[in-house]
CSV table of C-alpha atoms and ligand atoms in Angstrom, one decimal:
chain,number,residue,atom,x,y,z
P,165,MET,CA,-67.0,47.0,-77.0
P,166,PRO,CA,-68.7,50.2,-75.8
P,167,THR,CA,-71.5,49.1,-73.4
P,168,TYR,CA,-72.9,52.5,-72.4
P,169,THR,CA,-76.6,53.1,-72.0
P,170,LEU,CA,-77.7,56.4,-73.5
P,171,LYS,CA,-77.9,57.9,-70.0
P,172,GLN,CA,-74.3,56.7,-69.2
P,173,ALA,CA,-73.0,58.1,-72.5
P,174,SER,CA,-74.7,61.4,-71.9
P,175,ASP,CA,-73.2,61.6,-68.3
P,176,LEU,CA,-69.7,60.9,-69.6
P,177,LEU,CA,-70.0,63.5,-72.3
P,178,HIS,CA,-71.4,66.2,-70.0
P,179,SER,CA,-68.8,65.5,-67.3
P,180,LYS,CA,-66.2,65.8,-70.1
P,181,LYS,CA,-64.8,62.3,-69.3
P,182,ILE,CA,-65.1,61.5,-73.0
P,183,SER,CA,-65.6,63.7,-76.1
P,184,ALA,CA,-68.3,63.1,-78.7
P,185,VAL,CA,-65.6,62.5,-81.3
P,186,GLU,CA,-63.9,59.8,-79.1
P,187,LEU,CA,-67.3,58.2,-78.4
P,188,ALA,CA,-68.3,58.1,-82.0
P,189,GLN,CA,-64.9,56.7,-83.0
P,190,GLU,CA,-65.2,54.0,-80.3
P,191,TYR,CA,-68.6,53.0,-81.9
P,192,LEU,CA,-67.2,53.2,-85.4
P,193,ASN,CA,-64.3,50.9,-84.5
P,194,ALA,CA,-66.8,48.4,-82.9
P,195,ILE,CA,-69.0,48.6,-86.0
P,196,ASN,CA,-66.1,47.9,-88.3
P,197,ARG,CA,-65.2,44.8,-86.3
P,198,ASP,CA,-68.7,43.4,-85.5
P,199,ASN,CA,-71.2,44.6,-88.1
P,200,PRO,CA,-70.1,42.4,-91.0
P,201,ALA,CA,-71.1,39.3,-89.1
P,202,ILE,CA,-74.6,40.6,-88.4
P,203,ASN,CA,-75.4,43.0,-91.3
P,204,ALA,CA,-77.3,45.4,-89.0
P,205,TYR,CA,-76.0,48.7,-90.4
P,206,ILE,CA,-76.4,48.9,-94.2
P,207,THR,CA,-75.1,52.4,-94.7
P,208,LEU,CA,-72.2,54.1,-92.9
P,209,ASN,CA,-70.5,57.4,-93.5
P,210,PRO,CA,-67.7,57.9,-90.9
P,211,GLU,CA,-66.7,61.3,-92.1
P,212,GLN,CA,-70.3,62.6,-91.7
P,213,THR,CA,-70.5,60.9,-88.3
P,214,LEU,CA,-67.3,62.5,-87.0
P,215,ALA,CA,-68.3,65.9,-88.5
P,216,GLU,CA,-71.5,65.8,-86.4
P,217,ALA,CA,-69.5,64.7,-83.4
P,218,ARG,CA,-67.2,67.7,-83.7
P,219,VAL,CA,-70.1,70.1,-83.8
P,220,ALA,CA,-71.5,68.3,-80.7
P,221,ASP,CA,-68.2,68.8,-78.9
P,222,GLU,CA,-68.2,72.5,-79.7
P,223,ARG,CA,-71.7,72.8,-78.3
P,224,ILE,CA,-70.7,71.0,-75.1
P,225,ALA,CA,-67.6,73.2,-74.7
P,226,ALA,CA,-69.8,76.3,-75.2
P,227,GLY,CA,-72.1,75.1,-72.3
P,228,GLN,CA,-75.1,74.7,-74.6
P,229,ALA,CA,-75.6,71.0,-74.5
P,230,HIS,CA,-78.9,69.2,-74.4
P,231,VAL,CA,-79.0,65.8,-72.6
P,232,LEU,CA,-78.7,64.1,-76.0
P,233,THR,CA,-75.9,66.2,-77.4
P,234,GLY,CA,-73.0,64.0,-78.6
P,235,VAL,CA,-74.9,60.8,-78.0
P,236,PRO,CA,-74.6,58.4,-81.0
P,237,LEU,CA,-77.8,57.3,-82.8
P,238,ALA,CA,-78.6,54.6,-85.3
P,239,VAL,CA,-81.4,55.4,-87.8
P,240,LYS,CA,-83.8,52.9,-89.4
P,241,ASP,CA,-83.4,53.1,-93.2
P,242,LEU,CA,-87.0,54.2,-93.5
P,243,PHE,CA,-86.4,57.8,-92.2
P,244,CYS,CA,-85.4,60.3,-94.8
P,245,GLN,CA,-82.2,62.1,-93.9
P,246,THR,CA,-80.4,64.7,-95.9
P,247,GLY,CA,-77.1,63.5,-97.3
P,248,TRP,CA,-77.8,59.8,-96.5
P,249,ARG,CA,-79.1,57.1,-98.8
P,250,SER,CA,-82.6,56.5,-97.5
P,251,ALA,CA,-83.5,53.3,-99.3
P,252,CYS,CA,-86.1,51.7,-97.0
P,253,SER,CA,-84.1,48.5,-97.7
P,254,SER,CA,-85.6,48.4,-101.2
P,255,LYS,CA,-84.0,48.1,-104.6
P,256,MET,CA,-86.6,50.7,-105.6
P,257,LEU,CA,-84.8,53.4,-103.5
P,258,ASP,CA,-81.3,52.0,-103.6
P,259,ASN,CA,-80.1,55.1,-105.4
P,260,PHE,CA,-82.2,57.6,-103.4
P,261,ILE,CA,-80.2,60.3,-101.4
P,262,SER,CA,-82.8,62.2,-99.5
P,263,PRO,CA,-83.0,65.9,-100.2
P,264,TYR,CA,-84.8,66.5,-96.9
P,265,THR,CA,-84.9,65.1,-93.3
P,266,ALA,CA,-87.8,63.5,-91.4
P,267,THR,CA,-89.0,65.7,-88.6
P,268,VAL,CA,-88.3,63.1,-85.9
P,269,VAL,CA,-84.7,62.8,-87.1
P,270,GLN,CA,-84.4,66.5,-87.3
P,271,ASN,CA,-85.6,66.9,-83.7
P,272,LEU,CA,-82.9,64.5,-82.5
P,273,LEU,CA,-80.2,66.2,-84.7
P,274,ASN,CA,-81.3,69.6,-83.3
P,275,ALA,CA,-80.6,68.2,-79.8
P,276,GLY,CA,-77.1,67.3,-81.0
P,277,MET,CA,-77.3,63.5,-81.5
P,278,VAL,CA,-74.7,62.1,-83.8
P,279,THR,CA,-75.8,59.8,-86.7
P,280,LEU,CA,-73.8,56.5,-86.6
P,281,GLY,CA,-75.5,55.0,-89.7
P,282,ARG,CA,-78.6,53.5,-91.2
P,283,THR,CA,-80.0,50.2,-90.1
P,284,ASN,CA,-81.4,47.3,-92.0
P,285,MET,CA,-85.1,46.4,-92.1
P,286,ASP,CA,-87.7,44.5,-94.1
P,287,GLU,CA,-88.3,46.2,-97.5
P,288,PHE,CA,-90.8,49.1,-96.8
P,289,ALA,CA,-91.2,47.8,-93.3
P,290,MET,CA,-93.2,44.8,-94.5
P,291,GLY,CA,-92.1,41.8,-92.5
P,292,SER,CA,-91.1,40.3,-89.2
P,293,THR,CA,-87.5,39.1,-89.8
P,294,THR,CA,-85.6,41.6,-92.0
P,295,GLU,CA,-85.3,38.7,-94.5
P,296,HIS,CA,-87.3,40.8,-97.0
P,297,SER,CA,-84.5,43.4,-97.1
P,298,PHE,CA,-82.8,44.0,-100.5
P,299,TYR,CA,-79.6,44.0,-98.5
P,300,GLY,CA,-80.0,40.6,-97.0
P,301,ALA,CA,-81.1,39.7,-93.5
P,302,THR,CA,-79.8,41.0,-90.2
P,303,LYS,CA,-78.6,38.1,-87.9
P,304,ASN,CA,-79.6,37.9,-84.3
P,305,PRO,CA,-76.5,39.0,-82.2
P,306,PHE,CA,-77.3,36.3,-79.7
P,307,ASN,CA,-77.2,33.5,-82.3
P,308,HIS,CA,-76.3,34.2,-85.9
P,309,ASN,CA,-78.4,31.4,-87.2
P,310,HIS,CA,-81.6,33.2,-86.1
P,311,VAL,CA,-83.4,36.3,-87.3
P,312,SER,CA,-83.2,39.6,-85.4
P,313,GLY,CA,-87.0,40.1,-85.8
P,314,GLY,CA,-88.5,42.8,-87.9
P,315,SER,CA,-89.1,45.1,-89.5
P,316,SER,CA,-86.7,47.2,-87.3
P,317,GLY,CA,-84.4,44.2,-86.9
P,318,GLY,CA,-81.3,46.3,-87.7
P,319,SER,CA,-82.0,48.9,-85.1
P,320,ALA,CA,-82.7,46.2,-82.4
P,321,ALA,CA,-79.5,44.3,-83.4
P,322,VAL,CA,-77.1,47.2,-83.2
P,323,ILE,CA,-78.3,48.0,-79.7
P,324,ALA,CA,-78.0,44.3,-78.6
P,325,ALA,CA,-74.5,44.0,-80.2
P,326,ARG,CA,-73.6,47.3,-78.4
P,327,LEU,CA,-72.9,49.0,-81.8
P,328,ALA,CA,-75.2,52.0,-80.7
P,329,PRO,CA,-76.7,53.1,-77.4
P,330,ALA,CA,-79.9,54.1,-79.1
P,331,ALA,CA,-81.8,53.8,-82.3
P,332,LEU,CA,-84.9,54.9,-84.2
P,333,GLY,CA,-87.4,52.3,-85.3
P,334,SER,CA,-90.9,52.4,-86.7
P,335,ASP,CA,-93.9,50.3,-85.7
P,336,THR,CA,-96.8,49.7,-88.0
P,337,GLY,CA,-97.8,46.3,-86.5
P,338,GLY,CA,-95.0,45.6,-84.0
P,339,SER,CA,-91.8,46.5,-85.8
P,340,VAL,CA,-90.3,48.2,-82.8
P,341,ARG,CA,-91.6,45.8,-80.1
P,342,GLN,CA,-91.1,42.4,-81.7
P,343,PRO,CA,-87.4,42.9,-82.8
P,344,ALA,CA,-86.7,44.5,-79.4
P,345,SER,CA,-88.1,41.3,-77.8
P,346,HIS,CA,-86.1,39.0,-80.1
P,347,CYS,CA,-82.8,41.0,-79.4
P,348,GLY,CA,-83.2,41.6,-75.7
P,349,ILE,CA,-83.5,45.3,-75.7
P,350,THR,CA,-86.2,47.9,-74.9
P,351,GLY,CA,-88.5,49.7,-77.4
P,352,ILE,CA,-91.5,51.9,-77.2
P,353,LYS,CA,-94.2,52.6,-79.8
P,354,PRO,CA,-96.0,55.8,-78.7
P,355,THR,CA,-99.7,56.7,-79.2
P,356,TYR,CA,-100.5,57.3,-82.9
P,357,GLY,CA,-99.9,60.9,-83.7
P,358,THR,CA,-97.4,61.6,-81.0
P,359,VAL,CA,-94.3,61.6,-83.3
P,360,SER,CA,-94.5,63.2,-86.7
P,361,ARG,CA,-94.6,60.9,-89.7
P,362,PHE,CA,-93.2,63.6,-92.0
P,363,GLY,CA,-90.2,62.2,-93.8
P,364,MET,CA,-91.0,58.6,-92.8
P,365,VAL,CA,-91.4,56.5,-95.9
P,366,ALA,CA,-95.1,55.5,-95.7
P,367,TYR,CA,-96.2,51.9,-95.4
P,368,ALA,CA,-99.7,52.1,-93.9
P,369,SER,CA,-100.2,55.7,-92.9
P,370,SER,CA,-103.0,55.2,-90.4
P,371,PHE,CA,-100.8,52.8,-88.5
P,372,ASP,CA,-97.2,53.9,-88.9
P,373,GLN,CA,-95.5,55.5,-85.9
P,374,ALA,CA,-91.9,56.1,-85.1
P,375,GLY,CA,-90.5,54.5,-81.9
P,376,ALA,CA,-87.5,54.7,-79.6
P,377,MET,CA,-85.2,51.7,-79.1
P,378,ALA,CA,-82.4,51.5,-76.4
P,379,GLN,CA,-81.2,49.2,-73.6
P,380,THR,CA,-83.5,50.7,-71.0
P,381,ALA,CA,-86.9,52.3,-70.5
P,382,GLU,CA,-85.2,55.3,-69.0
P,383,ASP,CA,-83.2,55.8,-72.3
P,384,CYS,CA,-86.4,55.4,-74.3
P,385,ALA,CA,-88.1,58.1,-72.2
P,386,LEU,CA,-85.2,60.5,-72.8
P,387,LEU,CA,-85.4,59.9,-76.5
P,388,LEU,CA,-89.2,60.3,-76.7
P,389,ASN,CA,-88.9,63.7,-74.9
P,390,THR,CA,-87.1,64.9,-78.0
P,391,MET,CA,-88.8,62.8,-80.7
P,392,ALA,CA,-92.4,63.9,-79.9
P,393,SER,CA,-93.6,67.1,-81.4
P,394,PHE,CA,-96.5,68.6,-83.2
P,395,ASP,CA,-95.8,69.0,-86.9
P,396,GLU,CA,-98.1,70.8,-89.3
P,397,ARG,CA,-96.6,68.9,-92.2
P,398,ASP,CA,-98.2,65.7,-90.9
P,399,SER,CA,-102.0,65.9,-91.0
P,400,THR,CA,-102.4,63.3,-88.2
P,401,SER,CA,-99.9,64.9,-85.9
P,402,LEU,CA,-101.4,65.8,-82.5
P,403,ALA,CA,-101.2,69.3,-81.2
P,404,ARG,CA,-100.5,68.6,-77.5
P,405,GLU,CA,-98.5,70.2,-74.9
P,406,GLN,CA,-94.9,69.0,-74.8
P,407,GLU,CA,-94.7,66.4,-71.9
P,408,ASP,CA,-91.9,65.0,-69.8
P,409,TYR,CA,-91.9,61.3,-70.5
P,410,THR,CA,-89.5,60.7,-67.6
P,411,ARG,CA,-91.9,62.0,-65.0
P,412,ASP,CA,-93.1,58.6,-63.8
P,413,LEU,CA,-89.8,56.8,-63.7
P,414,ASN,CA,-89.7,56.9,-59.9
P,415,GLN,CA,-93.3,55.9,-59.5
P,416,PRO,CA,-93.3,52.6,-57.5
P,417,LEU,CA,-95.2,49.6,-58.9
P,418,LYS,CA,-97.2,49.3,-55.7
P,419,GLY,CA,-100.9,49.5,-56.4
P,420,LEU,CA,-100.5,49.4,-60.2
P,421,LYS,CA,-103.3,47.3,-61.7
P,422,VAL,CA,-101.9,45.1,-64.4
P,423,GLY,CA,-104.4,43.3,-66.7
P,424,LEU,CA,-103.7,39.8,-68.0
P,425,PRO,CA,-105.7,39.3,-71.2
P,426,LYS,CA,-106.8,35.7,-71.3
P,427,GLU,CA,-106.5,35.6,-75.2
P,428,TYR,CA,-102.8,36.3,-74.9
P,429,PHE,CA,-102.0,33.5,-72.4
P,430,THR,CA,-102.8,30.4,-74.4
P,431,GLU,CA,-101.2,27.2,-75.6
P,432,HIS,CA,-100.0,29.2,-78.7
P,433,ASN,CA,-97.2,30.5,-76.6
P,434,SER,CA,-94.0,28.4,-76.3
P,435,THR,CA,-93.2,27.1,-72.8
P,436,ASP,CA,-90.2,29.5,-72.7
P,437,VAL,CA,-92.4,32.5,-73.5
P,438,GLN,CA,-95.0,31.4,-71.0
P,439,ALA,CA,-92.2,31.0,-68.4
P,440,ALA,CA,-90.9,34.5,-69.0
P,441,LEU,CA,-94.5,35.9,-68.6
P,442,ASN,CA,-94.9,33.9,-65.3
P,443,GLN,CA,-91.6,35.3,-64.1
P,444,THR,CA,-92.7,38.8,-64.9
P,445,ILE,CA,-96.0,38.3,-63.1
P,446,GLU,CA,-94.0,37.2,-60.0
P,447,LEU,CA,-91.8,40.3,-60.2
P,448,LEU,CA,-94.8,42.5,-60.5
P,449,LYS,CA,-96.5,40.8,-57.5
P,450,GLN,CA,-93.3,41.2,-55.4
P,451,GLN,CA,-93.3,44.9,-56.1
P,452,GLY,CA,-96.9,45.2,-55.0
P,453,ALA,CA,-98.7,45.4,-58.3
P,454,GLN,CA,-102.1,44.0,-58.5
P,455,LEU,CA,-102.9,41.4,-61.3
P,456,VAL,CA,-106.4,41.4,-62.8
P,457,ASP,CA,-107.8,39.1,-65.5
P,458,VAL,CA,-109.1,40.9,-68.5
P,459,SER,CA,-110.4,39.9,-72.0
P,460,LEU,CA,-109.7,41.2,-75.5
P,461,PRO,CA,-112.2,39.1,-77.4
P,462,GLN,CA,-111.4,40.3,-80.9
P,463,THR,CA,-107.8,39.3,-80.7
P,464,GLU,CA,-107.8,36.7,-83.5
P,465,LEU,CA,-109.7,38.9,-85.8
P,466,SER,CA,-107.1,41.6,-85.5
P,467,ILE,CA,-104.9,39.6,-88.0
P,468,PRO,CA,-107.2,39.7,-91.0
P,469,ALA,CA,-108.3,43.3,-90.1
P,470,TYR,CA,-104.7,44.4,-90.0
P,471,TYR,CA,-103.5,42.7,-93.2
P,472,VAL,CA,-106.5,43.9,-95.2
P,473,LEU,CA,-106.2,47.5,-94.0
P,474,THR,CA,-102.4,47.8,-94.1
P,475,SER,CA,-102.2,46.2,-97.5
P,476,ALA,CA,-104.9,48.6,-98.8
P,477,GLU,CA,-102.9,51.6,-97.5
P,478,ALA,CA,-99.7,50.1,-98.8
P,479,SER,CA,-101.1,49.6,-102.3
P,480,THR,CA,-102.0,53.3,-102.6
P,481,ASN,CA,-98.8,54.6,-100.8
P,482,LEU,CA,-96.5,52.6,-103.0
P,483,SER,CA,-98.2,53.7,-106.3
P,484,ARG,CA,-95.8,56.7,-106.2
P,485,TYR,CA,-92.9,54.4,-107.2
P,486,ASP,CA,-93.4,54.5,-110.9
P,487,GLY,CA,-89.9,55.3,-112.2
P,488,VAL,CA,-90.9,58.8,-113.1
P,489,ARG,CA,-89.8,61.1,-110.3
P,490,TYR,CA,-87.2,59.3,-108.2
P,491,GLY,CA,-85.9,55.9,-107.4
P,492,HIS,CA,-85.3,52.9,-109.7
P,493,ARG,CA,-86.3,53.1,-113.4
P,494,ALA,CA,-86.2,50.1,-115.7
P,495,ALA,CA,-83.5,50.4,-118.3
P,496,LYS,CA,-85.6,48.8,-121.1
P,497,PHE,CA,-89.1,49.6,-122.1
P,498,ASP,CA,-91.0,50.4,-125.3
P,499,SER,CA,-93.9,52.4,-123.9
P,500,LEU,CA,-94.8,54.5,-120.9
P,501,GLU,CA,-97.0,51.6,-119.6
P,502,GLU,CA,-94.1,49.2,-119.9
P,503,MET,CA,-91.8,51.7,-118.1
P,504,TYR,CA,-94.1,51.6,-115.1
P,505,SER,CA,-94.6,47.9,-115.1
P,506,ASN,CA,-90.9,47.0,-115.7
P,507,THR,CA,-89.8,49.5,-113.1
P,508,ARG,CA,-92.2,48.0,-110.5
P,509,ALA,CA,-91.5,44.4,-111.4
P,510,GLU,CA,-87.7,45.0,-111.0
P,511,GLY,CA,-87.8,47.4,-108.1
P,512,PHE,CA,-90.1,45.7,-105.6
P,513,GLY,CA,-89.4,42.4,-103.8
P,514,SER,CA,-91.9,39.6,-103.6
P,515,GLU,CA,-93.4,40.4,-100.2
P,516,VAL,CA,-94.1,44.0,-101.2
P,517,LYS,CA,-95.7,42.8,-104.5
P,518,ARG,CA,-97.9,40.4,-102.5
P,519,ARG,CA,-99.2,43.2,-100.3
P,520,ILE,CA,-99.8,45.5,-103.2
P,521,MET,CA,-101.8,42.8,-104.9
P,522,ILE,CA,-103.8,42.1,-101.7
P,523,GLY,CA,-104.4,45.8,-101.2
P,524,THR,CA,-105.5,46.4,-104.8
P,525,TYR,CA,-107.9,43.5,-104.5
P,526,VAL,CA,-109.6,44.5,-101.3
P,527,LEU,CA,-110.0,48.1,-102.6
P,528,SER,CA,-111.4,47.0,-105.9
P,529,HIS,CA,-115.0,47.6,-107.0
P,530,GLY,CA,-117.3,44.9,-105.7
P,531,TYR,CA,-114.9,43.8,-102.9
P,532,TYR,CA,-114.5,47.0,-101.0
P,533,ASP,CA,-117.6,46.4,-98.8
P,534,ALA,CA,-116.8,42.8,-98.2
P,535,TYR,CA,-113.2,43.4,-97.1
P,536,TYR,CA,-112.1,46.9,-96.6
P,537,LEU,CA,-115.2,48.2,-94.9
P,538,LYS,CA,-115.5,45.1,-92.8
P,539,ALA,CA,-112.0,45.4,-91.7
P,540,GLN,CA,-112.5,49.0,-90.7
P,541,LYS,CA,-115.5,47.9,-88.5
P,542,LEU,CA,-113.3,45.3,-86.9
P,543,ARG,CA,-110.7,47.9,-86.2
P,544,ARG,CA,-113.2,49.8,-84.1
P,545,LEU,CA,-114.2,46.7,-82.2
P,546,VAL,CA,-110.5,45.9,-81.4
P,547,ALA,CA,-110.1,49.5,-80.1
P,548,ASP,CA,-113.3,49.1,-78.0
P,549,ASP,CA,-111.9,45.9,-76.5
P,550,PHE,CA,-108.9,47.7,-75.2
P,551,GLN,CA,-111.0,50.5,-73.8
P,552,ALA,CA,-113.2,48.0,-71.9
P,553,ALA,CA,-110.2,46.2,-70.6
P,554,LEU,CA,-108.5,49.4,-69.5
P,555,THR,CA,-111.4,50.3,-67.3
P,556,GLN,CA,-110.3,47.3,-65.1
P,557,CYS,CA,-106.6,48.0,-65.1
P,558,ASP,CA,-103.9,50.6,-65.6
P,559,VAL,CA,-101.7,48.7,-68.0
P,560,ILE,CA,-101.9,45.4,-69.9
P,561,LEU,CA,-99.2,42.7,-69.8
P,562,ALA,CA,-98.7,40.7,-73.0
P,563,PRO,CA,-96.2,38.7,-74.9
P,564,ASN,CA,-94.6,40.1,-78.1
P,565,ALA,CA,-94.4,36.9,-80.1
P,566,PRO,CA,-95.4,33.3,-79.4
P,567,THR,CA,-91.8,32.1,-79.7
P,568,THR,CA,-88.2,33.3,-79.5
P,569,ALA,CA,-86.6,34.5,-82.8
P,570,PRO,CA,-87.0,31.9,-85.5
P,571,LYS,CA,-84.2,30.3,-87.4
P,572,LEU,CA,-83.2,32.2,-90.6
P,573,GLY,CA,-85.1,30.9,-93.6
P,574,THR,CA,-88.0,29.4,-91.7
P,575,LEU,CA,-90.8,31.9,-90.9
P,576,ASN,CA,-91.3,33.3,-94.4
P,577,GLN,CA,-91.7,29.9,-96.1
P,578,ASP,CA,-95.4,30.3,-95.5
P,579,PRO,CA,-96.5,34.0,-95.6
P,580,VAL,CA,-99.7,33.2,-93.7
P,581,GLN,CA,-97.7,31.7,-90.9
P,582,ALA,CA,-95.5,34.8,-90.8
P,583,TYR,CA,-98.7,37.0,-90.5
P,584,LEU,CA,-100.0,34.9,-87.7
P,585,SER,CA,-96.9,35.4,-85.7
P,586,ASP,CA,-97.9,39.1,-85.4
P,587,ILE,CA,-100.9,38.2,-83.2
P,588,TYR,CA,-99.7,40.0,-80.1
P,589,THR,CA,-98.5,43.2,-81.5
P,590,ILE,CA,-100.9,44.4,-84.3
P,591,ALA,CA,-104.0,45.0,-82.2
P,592,VAL,CA,-102.2,47.8,-80.5
P,593,ASN,CA,-101.6,49.5,-83.8
P,594,LEU,CA,-105.2,48.9,-84.9
P,595,ALA,CA,-106.2,50.8,-81.8
P,596,GLY,CA,-103.4,53.4,-81.9
P,597,LEU,CA,-102.3,52.8,-78.4
P,598,PRO,CA,-98.8,53.1,-76.8
P,599,ALA,CA,-96.9,49.9,-75.8
P,600,ILE,CA,-93.4,49.1,-74.6
P,601,SER,CA,-91.4,45.9,-75.0
P,602,LEU,CA,-88.8,45.1,-72.3
P,603,PRO,CA,-86.5,42.1,-71.9
P,604,ALA,CA,-87.9,39.5,-69.5
P,605,GLY,CA,-85.9,36.3,-69.9
P,606,PHE,CA,-84.3,33.8,-72.2
P,607,GLY,CA,-85.4,30.7,-74.0
P,608,ALA,CA,-83.7,27.3,-73.7
P,609,ASP,CA,-82.2,28.2,-77.1
P,610,GLY,CA,-80.3,31.1,-75.4
P,611,LEU,CA,-82.4,33.7,-77.3
P,612,PRO,CA,-84.0,36.7,-75.5
P,613,ILE,CA,-87.7,37.0,-74.7
P,614,GLY,CA,-89.4,40.3,-74.1
P,615,VAL,CA,-92.8,41.2,-72.6
P,616,GLN,CA,-95.1,44.1,-73.5
P,617,LEU,CA,-96.8,46.7,-71.4
P,618,ILE,CA,-99.7,48.3,-73.2
P,619,GLY,CA,-101.2,51.6,-71.9
P,620,ASN,CA,-104.1,53.8,-72.7
P,621,TYR,CA,-103.8,56.7,-75.1
P,622,PHE,CA,-101.1,59.2,-73.9
P,623,ASN,CA,-100.0,56.9,-71.1
P,624,GLU,CA,-96.4,56.6,-72.4
P,625,ALA,CA,-95.0,58.0,-69.1
P,626,LYS,CA,-97.0,55.4,-67.1
P,627,ILE,CA,-95.7,52.4,-69.1
P,628,LEU,CA,-92.2,53.8,-69.3
P,629,GLY,CA,-92.3,54.3,-65.5
P,630,ALA,CA,-93.6,50.7,-64.9
P,631,ALA,CA,-90.9,49.3,-67.2
P,632,HIS,CA,-88.2,51.3,-65.5
P,633,GLN,CA,-89.2,50.0,-62.1
P,634,MET,CA,-89.2,46.5,-63.4
P,635,GLN,CA,-85.7,47.1,-64.7
P,636,LEU,CA,-84.5,48.4,-61.4
P,637,ASN,CA,-85.6,45.0,-59.9
P,638,SER,CA,-84.3,42.7,-62.7
P,639,ASP,CA,-81.3,42.5,-64.9
P,640,TRP,CA,-82.5,41.0,-68.2
P,641,HIS,CA,-81.8,44.3,-70.0
P,642,THR,CA,-78.1,44.1,-69.1
P,643,LYS,CA,-77.4,40.8,-70.8
P,644,THR,CA,-75.2,40.9,-73.9
P,645,PRO,CA,-74.5,38.2,-76.5
P,646,ALA,CA,-71.5,36.0,-75.5
H,153,LIG,N1,-94.8,42.3,-89.3
H,153,LIG,C1,-95.8,43.3,-89.5
H,153,LIG,C2,-96.0,43.5,-91.0
H,153,LIG,O1,-95.3,42.8,-91.7
H,153,LIG,C3,-95.4,44.6,-88.9
H,153,LIG,C4,-94.5,45.4,-89.6
H,153,LIG,C5,-94.3,46.8,-89.1
H,153,LIG,O2,-94.6,47.1,-87.9
H,153,LIG,N2,-93.7,47.7,-89.9
H,153,LIG,O3,-96.7,44.3,-91.5
């Protein structure tokens, strides 16, 4: 099993101890052996992978390598990529080979990364377990009876199972951080607007943001350096100077003010999650960080606000899947109207349909003010909460989920229960803030537990630095499934 971090893989490649082709082949062999048991990759194309690796080797030989050149990468199925089926784990796009490539993927390919394959996710990124995938759920590498989290559960699982050193995920309401937490890896969701959304299949456009997933915070910083860019093809892309996200990695924790929001430290957390948080607090104290109590009073209201707004945006974004231009089209229909309805009835899974119905309802005449507008106002209050808290501290410490990864087949029995489990991740997306999840312990069930560090806008380097320092002083991120 190849166990390299991204940094280690990069060092081996650039000191010519291993070639990109050898490295890719090593991962492909491991994928062949271990992926069937966990269903984390849903599309592979070894010929394409090895062709990309050969190009990377030529670049390294010519002395033109970027730090990422030749490093293998797993891509969440939601990013369009030329030549690859880009299905967003939906029957609707099961036959869709993308004619263009998402900017964030292109940035990584330009740096010379090598695509290993496409990873499983909840259909259209709606969910917290990958059980809403058309291709079946991804199993947690630490225990195959449990989910890997979601929606980027495939990306988290391939890193945990050491079937890729790094992966792309996306985070609309926690989909990078929660699966990272459930699979014992590290994942960062940057400030909204930092990474281009061009070519990312849209779920809720004012929330969606691509994120980096890897074993370590250092690796995430290296990925983000290349992922982030201004893109005029994304109207919410931010025109900012390119920054070096590794710049604070050596910044000691001494003096860092860490806020503990009282609404996140309640009896809703399992004892195991609370223990991991307490352990993290001890680690931070030992390293000289200062803990301060803060409050995020609108925490509970972030759930209805999030599900009203994201469903509203989803209902309009998904109206494009009508069987006319691309994707699935029903085989039988007698009228245009029936072609639309049969196509959508067949192509979407039940969770996607539920959200389209909620979204259509809250946007409909007579309900718009009561739901959509109210939720927008709440969104502002949630964002204001964070600004108030962040005047008292540099970063906020939080859990990712109230429990470890649930057993397969349990969480989605009650959709409302599933939505409630997102309580600790979605407020960050309502506000558009950056947050990182890093491994911080294990539950009695042997499943990983992660904690989040939330920063203010554009403070990615700060939270990456703090996470890196924590990883220099702990070893949770090195643990692999038995
Ligand atoms: N679980 C949340 C949802 O279902 C978050 C998903 C995401 O971040 N893509 O909407």
